[in-house]
Amino acid sequence: MPRDPYGEQLVGWEKAVAIETRGRASGRAVVAAVGFVDEPDGSLLVAAGDPGAHWAANLRAEPRCVARIGALERTYVAEELDGAGKARAITELILKYGTPAERLGAGPAFRLRLMSPA
């Protein structure tokens, strides 16, 4: 699998989250580095700037994912947001990252809920 050195660096600096999903057609692990907002309950808000983003389509097909920020890796379940929840996620991401994030309204947004240990 090709690596994204820039994305990996941002994840290492805790400026992005590496989300590992299962390819909906291939079944293989796929990793994408995306912007995120930490929530007080431990969940993460993420959004795609492109409606066709593969990582987002993979989360729709299989909501369970592994996310890594820095060296901390955890398992989450994605919940797609709409309406006020999506608007809030987009607003928070734009406030955190600035104008380069302004395309975010075009794609889906998700809350990644931390899975409880079994």
XYZ file of C-alpha atoms in Angstrom:
118
model
C 0.000 0.000 0.000
C 1.484 3.395 -0.949
C 2.206 5.635 2.043
C 1.471 9.336 2.287
C 4.580 10.803 3.975
C 2.995 14.246 4.393
C -0.163 12.759 5.947
C 1.949 10.519 8.205
C 3.912 13.548 9.381
C 0.696 15.429 10.223
C -0.595 12.391 12.136
C 2.698 12.180 14.027
C 2.373 15.871 14.951
C -1.249 15.199 16.047
C -2.540 17.656 13.420
C -4.442 14.944 11.505
C -5.949 11.544 12.230
C -5.038 8.419 10.228
C -8.294 6.549 9.644
C -7.937 2.912 8.613
C -11.029 1.589 6.856
C -11.753 -1.604 4.907
C -11.985 -1.122 1.165
C -15.636 -1.711 0.262
C -14.655 -3.547 -2.942
C -11.170 -4.890 -2.139
C -11.634 -5.687 1.550
C -8.069 -4.471 2.122
C -7.015 -1.991 4.798
C -6.951 1.583 3.477
C -5.512 4.535 5.417
C -6.375 8.201 4.915
C -5.065 11.166 6.913
C -7.803 13.742 7.546
C -8.444 16.736 9.770
C -10.322 16.134 13.006
C -11.847 17.826 16.022
C -11.661 16.193 19.479
C -14.948 16.072 21.360
C -15.226 16.049 25.181
C -16.715 12.529 25.122
C -13.643 11.113 23.318
C -15.252 11.039 19.881
C -13.754 12.684 16.804
C -15.450 14.834 14.164
C -14.199 14.360 10.586
C -15.484 15.443 7.183
C -14.650 14.946 3.517
C -14.281 17.844 1.094
C -15.181 15.560 -1.811
C -18.510 13.707 -1.987
C -16.661 10.799 -3.635
C -13.933 10.432 -0.991
C -13.140 6.726 -0.785
C -12.451 6.739 2.964
C -15.919 8.218 3.574
C -17.604 5.685 1.260
C -15.728 2.918 3.095
C -17.058 4.209 6.450
C -20.599 4.182 5.042
C -20.155 0.542 3.993
C -18.399 -0.540 7.227
C -18.565 1.980 10.086
C -15.933 0.292 12.258
C -12.472 1.804 11.851
C -9.136 2.240 13.575
C -7.903 5.787 14.043
C -4.426 6.936 15.049
C -3.347 10.338 16.308
C 0.357 10.469 17.100
C 1.169 7.106 18.691
C -2.332 6.579 20.144
C -4.430 4.082 18.166
C -8.050 3.310 19.015
C -11.086 1.593 17.516
C -14.124 3.689 16.603
C -17.550 3.328 15.042
C -18.518 6.010 12.512
C -21.894 7.712 12.640
C -22.727 9.836 9.600
C -23.921 13.319 10.495
C -26.555 15.392 8.764
C -28.417 18.628 9.383
C -27.270 20.549 12.457
C -24.733 17.860 13.418
C -23.006 18.070 10.036
C -23.105 21.881 10.064
C -21.503 21.938 13.515
C -18.772 19.488 12.471
C -17.963 21.547 9.360
C -17.895 24.781 11.372
C -15.582 23.292 14.021
C -13.206 21.920 11.369
C -13.065 25.251 9.514
C -12.402 27.096 12.777
C -9.586 24.657 13.625
C -7.925 24.484 10.203
C -8.909 27.780 8.565
C -10.024 28.528 5.040
C -8.365 25.523 3.324
C -11.144 23.517 4.989
C -13.937 25.559 3.404
C -14.752 22.829 0.812
C -15.838 20.515 3.608
C -19.571 21.036 3.135
C -19.431 19.121 -0.169
C -18.732 15.689 1.308
C -20.070 13.635 4.208
C -19.231 14.291 7.855
C -18.916 11.713 10.619
C -18.653 11.398 14.366
C -16.213 8.623 15.237
C -17.412 7.170 18.545
C -14.847 5.418 20.660
C -15.676 1.715 21.053
C -15.819 0.441 24.597
C -13.248 -2.212 25.445
C -14.735 -5.700 25.202
